[in-house]
Structure formats: C-alpha cells, structure tokens
Amino acid sequence: EPEVTQTPSHQVTQMGQEVILRCVPISNHLYFYWYRQILGQKVEFLVSFYNNEISEKSEIFDDQFSVERPDGSNFTLKIRSTKLEDSAMYFCASSGPPLYTDTQYFGPGTRLTVL
Amino acid sequence: GENVEQHPSTLSVQEGDSAVIKCTYSDSASNYFPWYKQELGKGPQLIIDIRSNVGEKKDQRIAVTLNKTAKHFSLHITETQPEDSAVYFCAASLPSGNTGKLIFGQGTTLQVKP
C-alpha cells in the first residue's frame, strides 16, 4: 500500500540553525501539506501546497518557514532560523487522485528538537 | 475560522465494551470529517471518514455518525480490544475547492483494559 515517508525521523539542532525536513508524498498525489504537533497537543495545520505554490498558510507559518517541491517526488519544509518553540513533531500529508482529493494520508513524522 | 471541539479528553473502557467520542464543529460549510488514530510515536492514521452528504458510515467495528443540523459527529467503536488503545483525533475540512486543510480536535486518549 502506498505511503508517505519522511526523513529524518529525529532531528536535533541548535537554536538559530536552519533545518530541512523531507517528505516523499504518495505517488500521483497532487496536494501536499505540513502539520505540526507540539508534545501532548493537537495537530496544527501549517501550510498546503498545490500546483507548485502555497494554497494556504497558517499564522504559525511565518517568514522563517518555506516549502518547496524540488523535483517530482520530494516535498520539503525549511525552517531558516530555528527557535526553541519550533520543537515539535512535523507531519507531512498528501492527498489527490485517484482517491478523493480531500482524503489526507500522513507520514510518520519528524521529531524536531531545538536546543 | 473553523473550530473543532472534541470530548472526552480521556476515555477508559473494558475490553468488549463500546467507546464513543464526540466532536462539534463551528463552520457549517465544512463537508468532510475524518477520524485519525495515533499510536505512540507514529503519525495519524486515517481510520474512517464521512462526507456531509452521508449521515452514517460503518466499517467493521467502527462507525461514524454526522448530524449536520447540530454540527456534530461521533466515532463509535464496538467490541473494543486492547489494540484499540491510542489517541483518536477528529477533524473537519471545508470543500476541497478550498485548500483542504484539516482542523483537528484536541484528541481523545482511549484506554481499553483487558
């Protein structure tokens, strides 16, 4: 069964450093998302991406964040200058044909720890 | 914007009993309501979803009901088993002509006691 994959599974970084979280969405999906989950809290929407551009972003997704689909298979989230409060699980999700476009499938997540 | 409230935050049942988790949403335009199961250290896994043109959907021991008038939907798990123990999240989404972002509830930690 197709699945979303994410790397790395755990990333530790120093405050102020740049990190890039990587995702490989399900093949043929057209819509891509990043969510985050601070420990013990609900999953929060960060950004949606379709047709090589951002469809919507939340207030969390400020100028320190960016997303990119550098090739036909990867989808990345970059945090330019990490803060302590960026520590969280980051989930990538994808949706699209041949399934319903609103059915989102999540990856296993990347745990980001900012020291 | 859309807001989703989920209750209870924790639920403990005996193996074999039923479990019910309830969610309410605020935006009447929302038309897609998935439920996710999250096991420790893993990503949310879709277990069932329902669209606003349907009142009820069932998949083996899991069922979801939707009341559009009251803007609430519920997850029902029958004959619970220890492996059902996890955190369950409900979510709501506006029509996919929009961005498709999911707004999640706060989560329910379900414990099934053997």
mmCIF file with all atom_site columns, N, CA and C in Angstrom, chain B residues 36-87:
data_model
loop_
_atom_site.group_PDB
_atom_site.id
_atom_site.type_symbol
_atom_site.label_atom_id
_atom_site.label_alt_id
_atom_site.label_comp_id
_atom_site.label_asym_id
_atom_site.label_entity_id
_atom_site.label_seq_id
_atom_site.pdbx_PDB_ins_code
_atom_site.Cartn_x
_atom_site.Cartn_y
_atom_site.Cartn_z
_atom_site.occupancy
_atom_site.B_iso_or_equiv
_atom_site.pdbx_formal_charge
_atom_site.auth_seq_id
_atom_site.auth_comp_id
_atom_site.auth_asym_id
_atom_site.auth_atom_id
_atom_site.pdbx_PDB_model_num
ATOM 1   N N  . TYR B 1 36 ? -8.796  10.072 12.839 1.00 0.00 ? 36 TYR B N  1
ATOM 2   C CA . TYR B 1 36 ? -7.451  9.518  12.797 1.00 0.00 ? 36 TYR B CA 1
ATOM 3   C C  . TYR B 1 36 ? -7.124  8.847  14.128 1.00 0.00 ? 36 TYR B C  1
ATOM 4   N N  . LYS B 1 37 ? -6.360  7.783  14.028 1.00 0.00 ? 37 LYS B N  1
ATOM 5   C CA . LYS B 1 37 ? -5.847  7.082  15.208 1.00 0.00 ? 37 LYS B CA 1
ATOM 6   C C  . LYS B 1 37 ? -4.341  7.314  15.250 1.00 0.00 ? 37 LYS B C  1
ATOM 7   N N  . GLN B 1 38 ? -3.845  7.713  16.394 1.00 0.00 ? 38 GLN B N  1
ATOM 8   C CA . GLN B 1 38 ? -2.414  7.959  16.518 1.00 0.00 ? 38 GLN B CA 1
ATOM 9   C C  . GLN B 1 38 ? -1.847  7.117  17.656 1.00 0.00 ? 38 GLN B C  1
ATOM 10  N N  . GLU B 1 39 ? -0.975  6.228  17.291 1.00 0.00 ? 39 GLU B N  1
ATOM 11  C CA . GLU B 1 39 ? -0.274  5.426  18.287 1.00 0.00 ? 39 GLU B CA 1
ATOM 12  C C  . GLU B 1 39 ? 1.013   6.130  18.677 1.00 0.00 ? 39 GLU B C  1
ATOM 13  N N  . LEU B 1 40 ? 1.537   5.786  19.817 1.00 0.00 ? 40 LEU B N  1
ATOM 14  C CA . LEU B 1 40 ? 2.683   6.483  20.376 1.00 0.00 ? 40 LEU B CA 1
ATOM 15  C C  . LEU B 1 40 ? 3.845   6.531  19.395 1.00 0.00 ? 40 LEU B C  1
ATOM 16  N N  . GLY B 1 41 ? 4.325   7.730  19.124 1.00 0.00 ? 41 GLY B N  1
ATOM 17  C CA . GLY B 1 41 ? 5.488   7.886  18.268 1.00 0.00 ? 41 GLY B CA 1
ATOM 18  C C  . GLY B 1 41 ? 5.231   7.746  16.787 1.00 0.00 ? 41 GLY B C  1
ATOM 19  N N  . LYS B 1 42 ? 3.961   7.664  16.401 1.00 0.00 ? 42 LYS B N  1
ATOM 20  C CA . LYS B 1 42 ? 3.630   7.478  14.988 1.00 0.00 ? 42 LYS B CA 1
ATOM 21  C C  . LYS B 1 42 ? 2.779   8.619  14.463 1.00 0.00 ? 42 LYS B C  1
ATOM 22  N N  . GLY B 1 43 ? 2.615   8.652  13.164 1.00 0.00 ? 43 GLY B N  1
ATOM 23  C CA . GLY B 1 43 ? 1.770   9.660  12.555 1.00 0.00 ? 43 GLY B CA 1
ATOM 24  C C  . GLY B 1 43 ? 0.310   9.275  12.619 1.00 0.00 ? 43 GLY B C  1
ATOM 25  N N  . PRO B 1 44 ? -0.577  10.238 12.449 1.00 0.00 ? 44 PRO B N  1
ATOM 26  C CA . PRO B 1 44 ? -2.022  9.932  12.444 1.00 0.00 ? 44 PRO B CA 1
ATOM 27  C C  . PRO B 1 44 ? -2.370  8.998  11.292 1.00 0.00 ? 44 PRO B C  1
ATOM 28  N N  . GLN B 1 45 ? -3.154  8.000  11.606 1.00 0.00 ? 45 GLN B N  1
ATOM 29  C CA . GLN B 1 45 ? -3.585  7.026  10.610 1.00 0.00 ? 45 GLN B CA 1
ATOM 30  C C  . GLN B 1 45 ? -5.088  7.163  10.408 1.00 0.00 ? 45 GLN B C  1
ATOM 31  N N  . LEU B 1 46 ? -5.488  7.393  9.175  1.00 0.00 ? 46 LEU B N  1
ATOM 32  C CA . LEU B 1 46 ? -6.906  7.518  8.866  1.00 0.00 ? 46 LEU B CA 1
ATOM 33  C C  . LEU B 1 46 ? -7.627  6.198  9.126  1.00 0.00 ? 46 LEU B C  1
ATOM 34  N N  . ILE B 1 47 ? -8.694  6.252  9.920  1.00 0.00 ? 47 ILE B N  1
ATOM 35  C CA . ILE B 1 47 ? -9.440  5.023  10.185 1.00 0.00 ? 47 ILE B CA 1
ATOM 36  C C  . ILE B 1 47 ? -10.824 5.031  9.549  1.00 0.00 ? 47 ILE B C  1
ATOM 37  N N  . ILE B 1 48 ? -11.435 6.182  9.429  1.00 0.00 ? 48 ILE B N  1
ATOM 38  C CA . ILE B 1 48 ? -12.727 6.280  8.793  1.00 0.00 ? 48 ILE B CA 1
ATOM 39  C C  . ILE B 1 48 ? -13.001 7.753  8.518  1.00 0.00 ? 48 ILE B C  1
ATOM 40  N N  . ASP B 1 49 ? -13.794 8.024  7.513  1.00 0.00 ? 49 ASP B N  1
ATOM 41  C CA . ASP B 1 49 ? -14.173 9.406  7.226  1.00 0.00 ? 49 ASP B CA 1
ATOM 42  C C  . ASP B 1 49 ? -15.606 9.435  6.723  1.00 0.00 ? 49 ASP B C  1
ATOM 43  N N  . ILE B 1 50 ? -16.189 10.610 6.782  1.00 0.00 ? 50 ILE B N  1
ATOM 44  C CA . ILE B 1 50 ? -17.567 10.770 6.336  1.00 0.00 ? 50 ILE B CA 1
ATOM 45  C C  . ILE B 1 50 ? -17.708 12.126 5.668  1.00 0.00 ? 50 ILE B C  1
ATOM 46  N N  . ARG B 1 51 ? -18.536 12.161 4.663  1.00 0.00 ? 51 ARG B N  1
ATOM 47  C CA . ARG B 1 51 ? -18.796 13.412 3.960  1.00 0.00 ? 51 ARG B CA 1
ATOM 48  C C  . ARG B 1 51 ? -20.205 13.874 4.271  1.00 0.00 ? 51 ARG B C  1
ATOM 49  N N  . SER B 1 52 ? -20.460 15.151 4.048  1.00 0.00 ? 52 SER B N  1
ATOM 50  C CA . SER B 1 52 ? -21.688 15.751 4.569  1.00 0.00 ? 52 SER B CA 1
ATOM 51  C C  . SER B 1 52 ? -22.942 15.287 3.853  1.00 0.00 ? 52 SER B C  1
ATOM 52  N N  . ASN B 1 53 ? -22.799 14.552 2.778  1.00 0.00 ? 53 ASN B N  1
ATOM 53  C CA . ASN B 1 53 ? -23.986 14.033 2.099  1.00 0.00 ? 53 ASN B CA 1
ATOM 54  C C  . ASN B 1 53 ? -24.401 12.661 2.649  1.00 0.00 ? 53 ASN B C  1
ATOM 55  N N  . VAL B 1 54 ? -23.722 12.244 3.711  1.00 0.00 ? 54 VAL B N  1
ATOM 56  C CA . VAL B 1 54 ? -23.986 10.934 4.313  1.00 0.00 ? 54 VAL B CA 1
ATOM 57  C C  . VAL B 1 54 ? -24.199 11.120 5.813  1.00 0.00 ? 54 VAL B C  1
ATOM 58  N N  . GLY B 1 55 ? -25.149 10.385 6.408  1.00 0.00 ? 55 GLY B N  1
ATOM 59  C CA . GLY B 1 55 ? -25.427 10.536 7.832  1.00 0.00 ? 55 GLY B CA 1
ATOM 60  C C  . GLY B 1 55 ? -24.675 9.552  8.702  1.00 0.00 ? 55 GLY B C  1
ATOM 61  N N  . GLU B 1 56 ? -24.327 8.397  8.106  1.00 0.00 ? 56 GLU B N  1
ATOM 62  C CA . GLU B 1 56 ? -23.665 7.373  8.890  1.00 0.00 ? 56 GLU B CA 1
ATOM 63  C C  . GLU B 1 56 ? -22.814 6.514  7.968  1.00 0.00 ? 56 GLU B C  1
ATOM 64  N N  . LYS B 1 57 ? -21.703 6.055  8.519  1.00 0.00 ? 57 LYS B N  1
ATOM 65  C CA . LYS B 1 57 ? -20.837 5.168  7.748  1.00 0.00 ? 57 LYS B CA 1
ATOM 66  C C  . LYS B 1 57 ? -20.242 4.158  8.697  1.00 0.00 ? 57 LYS B C  1
ATOM 67  N N  . LYS B 1 58 ? -20.148 2.909  8.245  1.00 0.00 ? 58 LYS B N  1
ATOM 68  C CA . LYS B 1 58 ? -19.655 1.854  9.130  1.00 0.00 ? 58 LYS B CA 1
ATOM 69  C C  . LYS B 1 58 ? -18.579 1.050  8.426  1.00 0.00 ? 58 LYS B C  1
ATOM 70  N N  . ASP B 1 59 ? -17.569 0.661  9.196  1.00 0.00 ? 59 ASP B N  1
ATOM 71  C CA . ASP B 1 59 ? -16.513 -0.196 8.683  1.00 0.00 ? 59 ASP B CA 1
ATOM 72  C C  . ASP B 1 59 ? -16.147 -1.163 9.798  1.00 0.00 ? 59 ASP B C  1
ATOM 73  N N  . GLN B 1 60 ? -16.703 -2.357 9.730  1.00 0.00 ? 60 GLN B N  1
ATOM 74  C CA . GLN B 1 60 ? -16.490 -3.409 10.735 1.00 0.00 ? 60 GLN B CA 1
ATOM 75  C C  . GLN B 1 60 ? -16.879 -2.888 12.116 1.00 0.00 ? 60 GLN B C  1
ATOM 76  N N  . ARG B 1 61 ? -15.941 -2.753 13.042 1.00 0.00 ? 61 ARG B N  1
ATOM 77  C CA . ARG B 1 61 ? -16.303 -2.355 14.403 1.00 0.00 ? 61 ARG B CA 1
ATOM 78  C C  . ARG B 1 61 ? -16.366 -0.837 14.586 1.00 0.00 ? 61 ARG B C  1
ATOM 79  N N  . ILE B 1 62 ? -16.065 -0.114 13.538 1.00 0.00 ? 62 ILE B N  1
ATOM 80  C CA . ILE B 1 62 ? -16.006 1.345  13.637 1.00 0.00 ? 62 ILE B CA 1
ATOM 81  C C  . ILE B 1 62 ? -17.144 1.968  12.848 1.00 0.00 ? 62 ILE B C  1
ATOM 82  N N  . ALA B 1 63 ? -17.773 2.969  13.425 1.00 0.00 ? 63 ALA B N  1
ATOM 83  C CA . ALA B 1 63 ? -18.828 3.695  12.729 1.00 0.00 ? 63 ALA B CA 1
ATOM 84  C C  . ALA B 1 63 ? -18.701 5.177  13.051 1.00 0.00 ? 63 ALA B C  1
ATOM 85  N N  . VAL B 1 64 ? -19.133 5.992  12.130 1.00 0.00 ? 64 VAL B N  1
ATOM 86  C CA . VAL B 1 64 ? -19.164 7.435  12.346 1.00 0.00 ? 64 VAL B CA 1
ATOM 87  C C  . VAL B 1 64 ? -20.551 7.939  11.978 1.00 0.00 ? 64 VAL B C  1
ATOM 88  N N  . THR B 1 65 ? -21.086 8.826  12.797 1.00 0.00 ? 65 THR B N  1
ATOM 89  C CA . THR B 1 65 ? -22.371 9.451  12.516 1.00 0.00 ? 65 THR B CA 1
ATOM 90  C C  . THR B 1 65 ? -22.177 10.951 12.400 1.00 0.00 ? 65 THR B C  1
ATOM 91  N N  . LEU B 1 66 ? -22.980 11.572 11.577 1.00 0.00 ? 66 LEU B N  1
ATOM 92  C CA . LEU B 1 66 ? -22.887 13.010 11.342 1.00 0.00 ? 66 LEU B CA 1
ATOM 93  C C  . LEU B 1 66 ? -24.266 13.635 11.460 1.00 0.00 ? 66 LEU B C  1
ATOM 94  N N  . ASN B 1 67 ? -24.353 14.685 12.247 1.00 0.00 ? 67 ASN B N  1
ATOM 95  C CA . ASN B 1 67 ? -25.578 15.465 12.364 1.00 0.00 ? 67 ASN B CA 1
ATOM 96  C C  . ASN B 1 67 ? -25.257 16.873 11.900 1.00 0.00 ? 67 ASN B C  1
ATOM 97  N N  . LYS B 1 68 ? -25.601 17.176 10.646 1.00 0.00 ? 68 LYS B N  1
ATOM 98  C CA . LYS B 1 68 ? -25.250 18.466 10.064 1.00 0.00 ? 68 LYS B CA 1
ATOM 99  C C  . LYS B 1 68 ? -25.987 19.606 10.726 1.00 0.00 ? 68 LYS B C  1
ATOM 100 N N  . THR B 1 69 ? -27.233 19.354 11.122 1.00 0.00 ? 69 THR B N  1
ATOM 101 C CA . THR B 1 69 ? -28.021 20.412 11.743 1.00 0.00 ? 69 THR B CA 1
ATOM 102 C C  . THR B 1 69 ? -27.385 20.865 13.052 1.00 0.00 ? 69 THR B C  1
ATOM 103 N N  . ALA B 1 70 ? -26.970 19.895 13.838 1.00 0.00 ? 70 ALA B N  1
ATOM 104 C CA . ALA B 1 70 ? -26.369 20.205 15.130 1.00 0.00 ? 70 ALA B CA 1
ATOM 105 C C  . ALA B 1 70 ? -24.871 20.457 15.018 1.00 0.00 ? 70 ALA B C  1
ATOM 106 N N  . LYS B 1 71 ? -24.304 20.210 13.864 1.00 0.00 ? 71 LYS B N  1
ATOM 107 C CA . LYS B 1 71 ? -22.871 20.363 13.623 1.00 0.00 ? 71 LYS B CA 1
ATOM 108 C C  . LYS B 1 71 ? -22.048 19.521 14.585 1.00 0.00 ? 71 LYS B C  1
ATOM 109 N N  . HIS B 1 72 ? -22.420 18.246 14.674 1.00 0.00 ? 72 HIS B N  1
ATOM 110 C CA . HIS B 1 72 ? -21.574 17.358 15.442 1.00 0.00 ? 72 HIS B CA 1
ATOM 111 C C  . HIS B 1 72 ? -21.495 15.989 14.791 1.00 0.00 ? 72 HIS B C  1
ATOM 112 N N  . PHE B 1 73 ? -20.390 15.316 15.071 1.00 0.00 ? 73 PHE B N  1
ATOM 113 C CA . PHE B 1 73 ? -20.167 13.984 14.534 1.00 0.00 ? 73 PHE B CA 1
ATOM 114 C C  . PHE B 1 73 ? -19.476 13.145 15.596 1.00 0.00 ? 73 PHE B C  1
ATOM 115 N N  . SER B 1 74 ? -19.693 11.842 15.507 1.00 0.00 ? 74 SER B N  1
ATOM 116 C CA . SER B 1 74 ? -19.225 10.950 16.566 1.00 0.00 ? 74 SER B CA 1
ATOM 117 C C  . SER B 1 74 ? -18.569 9.701  15.983 1.00 0.00 ? 74 SER B C  1
ATOM 118 N N  . LEU B 1 75 ? -17.623 9.197  16.735 1.00 0.00 ? 75 LEU B N  1
ATOM 119 C CA . LEU B 1 75 ? -16.963 7.931  16.399 1.00 0.00 ? 75 LEU B CA 1
ATOM 120 C C  . LEU B 1 75 ? -17.435 6.881  17.389 1.00 0.00 ? 75 LEU B C  1
ATOM 121 N N  . HIS B 1 76 ? -17.845 5.732  16.856 1.00 0.00 ? 76 HIS B N  1
ATOM 122 C CA . HIS B 1 76 ? -18.309 4.643  17.685 1.00 0.00 ? 76 HIS B CA 1
ATOM 123 C C  . HIS B 1 76 ? -17.424 3.429  17.415 1.00 0.00 ? 76 HIS B C  1
ATOM 124 N N  . ILE B 1 77 ? -16.856 2.895  18.481 1.00 0.00 ? 77 ILE B N  1
ATOM 125 C CA . ILE B 1 77 ? -16.071 1.664  18.358 1.00 0.00 ? 77 ILE B CA 1
ATOM 126 C C  . ILE B 1 77 ? -16.759 0.605  19.196 1.00 0.00 ? 77 ILE B C  1
ATOM 127 N N  . THR B 1 78 ? -17.149 -0.482 18.565 1.00 0.00 ? 78 THR B N  1
ATOM 128 C CA . THR B 1 78 ? -17.802 -1.570 19.299 1.00 0.00 ? 78 THR B CA 1
ATOM 129 C C  . THR B 1 78 ? -16.800 -2.693 19.559 1.00 0.00 ? 78 THR B C  1
ATOM 130 N N  . GLU B 1 79 ? -17.137 -3.496 20.551 1.00 0.00 ? 79 GLU B N  1
ATOM 131 C CA . GLU B 1 79 ? -16.297 -4.659 20.893 1.00 0.00 ? 79 GLU B CA 1
ATOM 132 C C  . GLU B 1 79 ? -14.827 -4.276 20.984 1.00 0.00 ? 79 GLU B C  1
ATOM 133 N N  . THR B 1 80 ? -14.544 -3.296 21.797 1.00 0.00 ? 80 THR B N  1
ATOM 134 C CA . THR B 1 80 ? -13.189 -2.762 21.875 1.00 0.00 ? 80 THR B CA 1
ATOM 135 C C  . THR B 1 80 ? -12.175 -3.835 22.279 1.00 0.00 ? 80 THR B C  1
ATOM 136 N N  . GLN B 1 81 ? -10.965 -3.647 21.742 1.00 0.00 ? 81 GLN B N  1
ATOM 137 C CA . GLN B 1 81 ? -9.868  -4.567 22.015 1.00 0.00 ? 81 GLN B CA 1
ATOM 138 C C  . GLN B 1 81 ? -8.674  -3.766 22.517 1.00 0.00 ? 81 GLN B C  1
ATOM 139 N N  . PRO B 1 82 ? -7.766  -4.398 23.252 1.00 0.00 ? 82 PRO B N  1
ATOM 140 C CA . PRO B 1 82 ? -6.609  -3.645 23.779 1.00 0.00 ? 82 PRO B CA 1
ATOM 141 C C  . PRO B 1 82 ? -5.845  -2.892 22.693 1.00 0.00 ? 82 PRO B C  1
ATOM 142 N N  . GLU B 1 83 ? -5.792  -3.436 21.489 1.00 0.00 ? 83 GLU B N  1
ATOM 143 C CA . GLU B 1 83 ? -5.068  -2.753 20.414 1.00 0.00 ? 83 GLU B CA 1
ATOM 144 C C  . GLU B 1 83 ? -5.783  -1.507 19.894 1.00 0.00 ? 83 GLU B C  1
ATOM 145 N N  . ASP B 1 84 ? -7.003  -1.274 20.366 1.00 0.00 ? 84 ASP B N  1
ATOM 146 C CA . ASP B 1 84 ? -7.683  -0.017 20.036 1.00 0.00 ? 84 ASP B CA 1
ATOM 147 C C  . ASP B 1 84 ? -7.157  1.135  20.886 1.00 0.00 ? 84 ASP B C  1
ATOM 148 N N  . SER B 1 85 ? -6.396  0.828  21.907 1.00 0.00 ? 85 SER B N  1
ATOM 149 C CA . SER B 1 85 ? -5.842  1.873  22.775 1.00 0.00 ? 85 SER B CA 1
ATOM 150 C C  . SER B 1 85 ? -4.916  2.772  21.976 1.00 0.00 ? 85 SER B C  1
ATOM 151 N N  . ALA B 1 86 ? -5.230  4.074  21.980 1.00 0.00 ? 86 ALA B N  1
ATOM 152 C CA . ALA B 1 86 ? -4.475  5.055  21.194 1.00 0.00 ? 86 ALA B CA 1
ATOM 153 C C  . ALA B 1 86 ? -5.099  6.427  21.442 1.00 0.00 ? 86 ALA B C  1
ATOM 154 N N  . VAL B 1 87 ? -4.555  7.429  20.776 1.00 0.00 ? 87 VAL B N  1
ATOM 155 C CA . VAL B 1 87 ? -5.189  8.753  20.771 1.00 0.00 ? 87 VAL B CA 1
ATOM 156 C C  . VAL B 1 87 ? -5.969  8.886  19.474 1.00 0.00 ? 87 VAL B C  1
#
